[in-house]
Amino acid sequence: MTPRGTGHRAAPEHTHPDDVPVLTALAALADPVRLTLVRELAGSPEWTRACGSFDVPVGKPALSHHFSVLRGAGLVEQRDEGARRVNRLRRAEFDARFPGLLELVLRADPLD
Amino acid sequence: MTPRGTGHRAAPEHTHPDDVPVLTALAALADPVRLTLVRELAGSPEWTRACGSFDVPVGKPALSHHFSVLRGAGLVEQRDEGARRVNRLRRAEFDARFPGLLELVLRADPLD
DNA sequence: CCCAGTGTTCGATGAAAACCATACACTCGC
DNA sequence: GCGAGTGTATGGTTTTCATCGAACACTGGG
């Protein structure tokens, strides 16, 4: 009895921004790697960026973890497209929950 | 030669919000104790609250450290008044640098 | 059916941060 | 000048978090 897979990949768990505490949202954005992910994502059309397509200086496991945090903060939605997992920034929903926060974080910052 | 004190207390170092990176501001607010301090401070008149007058479950050294972080993030201004160090939330200045962020964080939150 | 590509899980490691107890410095009232 | 009150500095402990290496699971193409 060799253990087998399920034949399909588990759909990623998402948290709606409405269910996200402020502290969680702030903590999610208070990391340089995740901030880069969010910003790059904001500059691309929805569902066009796979997880591995981002220019961040971390390995695959760390990257996977960061996306998990972003999902848990209601910032990112993911969908499986063949072998790749493509992403979308939850602009409107997140902005409804935390008005102005995304805009603030996406603004070109003179200091970094 | 017994080492003596200076006869006066060192004035606390402040950072103007304009010189604060977004990541620093987010990290400063992404802590439950500091969030409480900021919120309680927002609910009191300026220069009326000494450091020790806040209802947070940490000892004095930790509290002192948290205020240091808040100063470094341009969130709090401090002034010595006799033996006590009184505080003021830098509402206008911080809001000019990060519009909407303070308002967002001070809003009564259904989730926490 | 194999294999390269993509992403997650697990366990461990290292760094950062929060925290405390103690000790110190200053201010004020007595 | 004492002693209580207030805040900071120091040193060390604990916890948290970002990261990696290795192993695993799934997809799609040859």
Short mmCIF file of C-alpha atoms (C1' of nucleotides) in Angstrom, two decimals:
data_model
loop_
_atom_site.label_atom_id
_atom_site.label_comp_id
_atom_site.label_asym_id
_atom_site.label_seq_id
_atom_site.Cartn_x
_atom_site.Cartn_y
_atom_site.Cartn_z
CA MET A 1 0.00 0.00 0.00
CA THR A 2 2.07 2.87 -1.22
CA PRO A 3 0.63 6.17 0.05
CA ARG A 4 -0.81 8.10 -2.89
CA GLY A 5 -1.59 11.71 -3.45
CA THR A 6 -5.11 13.01 -3.81
CA GLY A 7 -4.84 13.59 -7.50
CA HIS A 8 -5.43 17.31 -7.11
CA ARG A 9 -3.76 20.11 -5.26
CA ALA A 10 -5.33 21.53 -2.11
CA ALA A 11 -6.91 24.91 -2.81
CA PRO A 12 -5.13 27.65 -0.83
CA GLU A 13 -6.97 28.95 2.24
CA HIS A 14 -8.00 32.56 1.97
CA THR A 15 -9.02 35.08 4.60
CA HIS A 16 -11.36 37.89 3.64
CA PRO A 17 -10.04 41.34 4.58
CA ASP A 18 -13.19 41.89 6.66
CA ASP A 19 -12.01 39.14 8.99
CA VAL A 20 -8.51 40.53 9.41
CA PRO A 21 -7.48 42.39 12.60
CA VAL A 22 -5.55 45.61 12.14
CA LEU A 23 -2.50 44.15 13.82
CA THR A 24 -2.40 41.30 11.33
CA ALA A 25 -2.61 43.65 8.37
CA LEU A 26 0.14 45.89 9.70
CA ALA A 27 2.39 42.97 10.56
CA ALA A 28 1.91 41.51 7.10
CA LEU A 29 3.00 44.75 5.45
CA ALA A 30 5.85 45.43 7.86
CA ASP A 31 8.28 43.17 6.06
CA PRO A 32 10.53 44.19 3.17
CA VAL A 33 10.00 41.04 1.12
CA ARG A 34 6.21 41.08 1.45
CA LEU A 35 6.11 44.80 0.75
CA THR A 36 7.99 44.15 -2.49
CA LEU A 37 5.58 41.38 -3.42
CA VAL A 38 2.57 43.62 -2.86
CA ARG A 39 4.09 46.47 -4.81
CA GLU A 40 5.14 44.34 -7.77
CA LEU A 41 1.73 42.73 -7.73
CA ALA A 42 0.07 46.14 -7.80
CA GLY A 43 2.02 46.99 -10.95
CA SER A 44 0.84 43.95 -12.90
CA PRO A 45 -2.53 42.91 -14.32
CA GLU A 46 -4.50 40.48 -12.16
CA TRP A 47 -3.79 36.75 -12.43
CA THR A 48 -0.68 37.31 -14.51
CA ARG A 49 2.02 36.74 -11.89
CA ALA A 50 3.03 33.29 -10.68
CA CYS A 51 4.63 33.00 -7.23
CA GLY A 52 8.06 32.32 -8.65
CA SER A 53 8.03 35.36 -10.92
CA PHE A 54 8.92 37.92 -8.29
CA ASP A 55 12.31 39.50 -7.85
CA VAL A 56 12.98 38.87 -4.18
CA PRO A 57 16.17 37.55 -2.58
CA VAL A 58 14.69 34.51 -0.83
CA GLY A 59 14.36 30.82 -1.63
CA LYS A 60 11.20 28.99 -2.57
CA PRO A 61 10.17 27.87 0.93
CA ALA A 62 10.41 31.38 2.36
CA LEU A 63 8.53 32.77 -0.62
CA SER A 64 5.76 30.24 -0.10
CA HIS A 65 5.56 31.27 3.55
CA HIS A 66 5.31 34.96 2.66
CA PHE A 67 2.41 34.31 0.30
CA SER A 68 0.71 32.37 3.04
CA VAL A 69 1.00 35.40 5.32
CA LEU A 70 -0.33 37.70 2.62
CA ARG A 71 -3.32 35.42 2.09
CA GLY A 72 -3.96 35.36 5.82
CA ALA A 73 -3.97 39.15 5.87
CA GLY A 74 -6.51 39.34 3.06
CA LEU A 75 -4.03 41.01 0.76
CA VAL A 76 -3.62 38.41 -1.93
CA GLU A 77 -5.85 35.93 -3.68
CA GLN A 78 -4.43 32.86 -5.38
CA ARG A 79 -5.70 30.46 -7.99
CA ASP A 80 -4.14 27.37 -9.51
CA GLU A 81 -3.51 27.49 -13.23
CA GLY A 82 -1.99 24.24 -14.32
CA ALA A 83 1.28 23.77 -12.54
CA ARG A 84 1.50 27.43 -11.55
CA ARG A 85 -0.23 29.39 -8.81
CA VAL A 86 -1.17 32.84 -10.01
CA ASN A 87 -1.87 35.86 -7.84
CA ARG A 88 -4.10 38.85 -7.59
CA LEU A 89 -3.98 41.83 -5.24
CA ARG A 90 -7.30 42.26 -3.42
CA ARG A 91 -7.33 46.01 -3.95
CA ALA A 92 -10.99 46.90 -3.57
CA GLU A 93 -11.79 44.48 -0.74
CA PHE A 94 -8.73 45.35 1.30
CA ASP A 95 -9.29 49.04 0.73
CA ALA A 96 -12.87 48.74 1.93
CA ARG A 97 -11.62 47.23 5.19
CA PHE A 98 -8.57 49.48 5.62
CA PRO A 99 -9.20 52.64 3.63
CA GLY A 100 -6.04 54.29 2.40
CA LEU A 101 -3.60 51.71 3.73
CA LEU A 102 -2.78 50.10 0.42
CA GLU A 103 -2.53 53.43 -1.33
CA LEU A 104 -0.16 54.57 1.37
CA VAL A 105 2.06 51.56 1.02
CA LEU A 106 2.08 51.61 -2.77
CA ARG A 107 3.03 55.27 -2.99
CA ALA A 108 6.57 55.78 -4.21
CA ASP A 109 8.43 56.50 -0.99
CA PRO A 110 11.28 59.05 -0.95
CA LEU A 111 12.93 57.09 1.86
CA ASP A 112 13.04 53.58 0.47
CA MET B 1 37.01 60.03 42.11
CA THR B 2 33.43 58.97 42.45
CA PRO B 3 31.68 59.11 39.06
CA ARG B 4 28.99 61.79 39.14
CA GLY B 5 25.88 62.36 37.09
CA THR B 6 25.51 65.30 34.76
CA GLY B 7 23.04 67.10 36.95
CA HIS B 8 20.37 66.99 34.27
CA ARG B 9 18.62 64.30 32.30
CA ALA B 10 19.48 63.71 28.65
CA ALA B 11 16.73 65.03 26.40
CA PRO B 12 15.07 62.18 24.48
CA GLU B 13 16.05 61.84 20.81
CA HIS B 14 13.20 62.42 18.41
CA THR B 15 12.75 61.52 14.77
CA HIS B 16 10.52 63.67 12.63
CA PRO B 17 7.86 61.69 10.74
CA ASP B 18 9.24 63.06 7.47
CA ASP B 19 12.42 61.09 8.09
CA VAL B 20 10.65 57.82 8.85
CA PRO B 21 10.52 55.00 6.25
CA VAL B 22 7.17 53.32 5.72
CA LEU B 23 8.49 50.02 7.02
CA THR B 24 9.55 51.63 10.29
CA ALA B 25 6.14 53.21 10.79
CA LEU B 26 4.32 49.95 10.08
CA ALA B 27 6.63 47.94 12.33
CA ALA B 28 6.14 50.43 15.15
CA LEU B 29 2.37 50.10 14.94
CA ALA B 30 2.36 46.34 14.45
CA ASP B 31 2.72 45.58 18.14
CA PRO B 32 -0.15 45.21 20.60
CA VAL B 33 1.49 47.14 23.43
CA ARG B 34 2.54 50.07 21.26
CA LEU B 35 -0.84 50.13 19.58
CA THR B 36 -2.45 50.45 23.00
CA LEU B 37 -0.09 53.26 23.93
CA VAL B 38 -0.90 55.17 20.76
CA ARG B 39 -4.62 54.69 21.20
CA GLU B 40 -4.66 55.71 24.85
CA LEU B 41 -2.50 58.67 23.99
CA ALA B 42 -4.93 59.71 21.29
CA GLY B 43 -7.72 59.74 23.83
CA SER B 44 -5.97 62.14 26.21
CA PRO B 45 -5.05 65.81 25.97
CA GLU B 46 -1.45 66.51 24.93
CA TRP B 47 1.29 66.50 27.55
CA THR B 48 -1.00 65.02 30.18
CA ARG B 49 0.17 61.42 30.19
CA ALA B 50 3.39 60.30 31.85
CA CYS B 51 5.04 57.10 30.62
CA GLY B 52 4.03 55.13 33.67
CA SER B 53 0.37 56.07 33.43
CA PHE B 54 -0.57 53.57 30.73
CA ASP B 55 -2.44 50.37 31.32
CA VAL B 56 -0.18 47.84 29.63
CA PRO B 57 0.97 44.46 30.97
CA VAL B 58 4.73 45.04 30.78
CA GLY B 59 7.41 46.15 33.18
CA LYS B 60 9.13 49.51 33.23
CA PRO B 61 12.15 48.63 31.08
CA ALA B 62 9.97 47.18 28.32
CA LEU B 63 7.72 50.21 28.47
CA SER B 64 10.70 52.53 28.15
CA HIS B 65 11.83 50.55 25.11
CA HIS B 66 8.41 50.81 23.46
CA PHE B 67 8.39 54.57 23.87
CA SER B 68 11.83 54.68 22.31
CA VAL B 69 10.46 52.83 19.28
CA LEU B 70 7.49 55.18 19.05
CA ARG B 71 9.81 58.19 19.15
CA GLY B 72 11.96 56.65 16.42
CA ALA B 73 8.87 56.21 14.26
CA GLY B 74 7.86 59.84 14.65
CA LEU B 75 4.70 58.89 16.48
CA VAL B 76 5.34 60.34 19.91
CA GLU B 77 7.01 63.42 21.29
CA GLN B 78 8.29 63.54 24.85
CA ARG B 79 9.22 66.31 27.24
CA ASP B 80 10.57 66.23 30.76
CA GLU B 81 8.37 67.77 33.41
CA GLY B 82 10.09 67.50 36.72
CA ALA B 83 10.60 63.86 37.51
CA ARG B 84 8.07 62.73 34.93
CA ARG B 85 8.33 62.39 31.19
CA VAL B 86 5.10 63.43 29.53
CA ASN B 87 3.95 62.46 26.07
CA ARG B 88 2.15 63.83 23.08
CA LEU B 89 0.90 62.08 19.94
CA ARG B 90 2.30 63.77 16.81
CA ARG B 91 -1.05 63.67 15.04
CA ALA B 92 -0.70 66.39 12.41
CA GLU B 93 2.94 65.74 11.52
CA PHE B 94 2.54 62.00 11.29
CA ASP B 95 -0.64 62.36 9.30
CA ALA B 96 1.09 64.67 6.83
CA ARG B 97 3.73 62.00 6.22
CA PHE B 98 1.35 58.99 6.24
CA PRO B 99 -2.12 60.27 5.43
CA GLY B 100 -4.87 58.20 6.94
CA LEU B 101 -2.66 55.72 8.77
CA LEU B 102 -3.23 57.07 12.25
CA GLU B 103 -6.94 57.49 11.65
CA LEU B 104 -7.05 53.90 10.47
CA VAL B 105 -5.28 52.59 13.53
CA LEU B 106 -7.30 54.69 15.98
CA ARG B 107 -10.64 53.64 14.58
CA ALA B 108 -12.54 51.35 16.90
CA ASP B 109 -11.93 47.94 15.40
CA PRO B 110 -14.69 45.30 15.44
CA LEU B 111 -12.02 42.58 15.55
CA ASP B 112 -9.85 43.65 18.43
"C1'" DC C 1 6.41 6.86 -18.52
"C1'" DC C 2 9.98 9.75 -17.26
"C1'" DC C 3 11.52 14.39 -16.39
"C1'" DA C 4 11.76 19.28 -15.79
"C1'" DG C 5 9.16 23.03 -13.65
"C1'" DT C 6 6.47 24.79 -9.79
"C1'" DG C 7 5.10 25.18 -5.22
"C1'" DT C 8 4.29 23.26 -0.37
"C1'" DT C 9 5.73 20.84 3.97
"C1'" DC C 10 8.95 19.57 7.44
"C1'" DG C 11 12.75 20.20 10.57
"C1'" DA C 12 16.41 22.90 11.97
"C1'" DT C 13 19.07 27.14 12.38
"C1'" DG C 14 20.07 31.98 13.13
"C1'" DA C 15 18.74 36.57 13.97
"C1'" DA C 16 15.73 39.86 15.79
"C1'" DA C 17 12.78 41.43 19.25
"C1'" DA C 18 10.21 41.43 23.57
"C1'" DC C 19 10.73 40.86 28.19
"C1'" DC C 20 12.50 40.81 33.07
"C1'" DA C 21 15.50 41.76 37.23
"C1'" DT C 22 18.80 44.53 38.72
"C1'" DA C 23 21.17 48.61 39.07
"C1'" DC C 24 21.60 53.43 38.17
"C1'" DA C 25 20.27 58.58 37.54
"C1'" DC C 26 17.32 62.26 38.30
"C1'" DT C 27 13.33 65.08 40.78
"C1'" DC C 28 10.71 66.31 44.40
"C1'" DG C 29 8.57 66.50 49.03
"C1'" DC C 30 9.51 66.03 53.72
"C1'" DG D 1 19.87 64.98 52.96
"C1'" DC D 2 16.57 60.94 52.91
"C1'" DG D 3 13.41 58.37 50.71
"C1'" DA D 4 9.76 57.60 47.52
"C1'" DG D 5 8.53 58.10 42.70
"C1'" DT D 6 9.81 57.96 37.85
"C1'" DG D 7 12.32 56.62 33.97
"C1'" DT D 8 16.67 54.73 31.64
"C1'" DA D 9 20.68 51.49 30.91
"C1'" DT D 10 22.62 46.93 31.13
"C1'" DG D 11 22.81 41.97 30.77
"C1'" DG D 12 20.63 37.81 30.03
"C1'" DT D 13 16.51 34.79 28.95
"C1'" DT D 14 12.76 33.53 26.11
"C1'" DT D 15 9.98 33.83 22.22
"C1'" DT D 16 9.06 34.87 17.65
"C1'" DC D 17 10.04 34.97 12.91
"C1'" DA D 18 12.56 34.76 8.56
"C1'" DT D 19 15.30 31.65 6.26
"C1'" DC D 20 17.27 27.43 4.33
"C1'" DG D 21 17.98 22.38 2.83
"C1'" DA D 22 15.77 18.38 1.79
"C1'" DA D 23 11.88 15.82 0.70
"C1'" DC D 24 7.37 15.54 -1.26
"C1'" DA D 25 3.23 16.44 -4.48
"C1'" DC D 26 1.26 17.94 -8.58
"C1'" DT D 27 1.32 19.55 -13.74
"C1'" DG D 28 2.58 19.43 -18.37
"C1'" DG D 29 5.48 18.10 -22.17
"C1'" DG D 30 8.32 14.93 -24.64
#
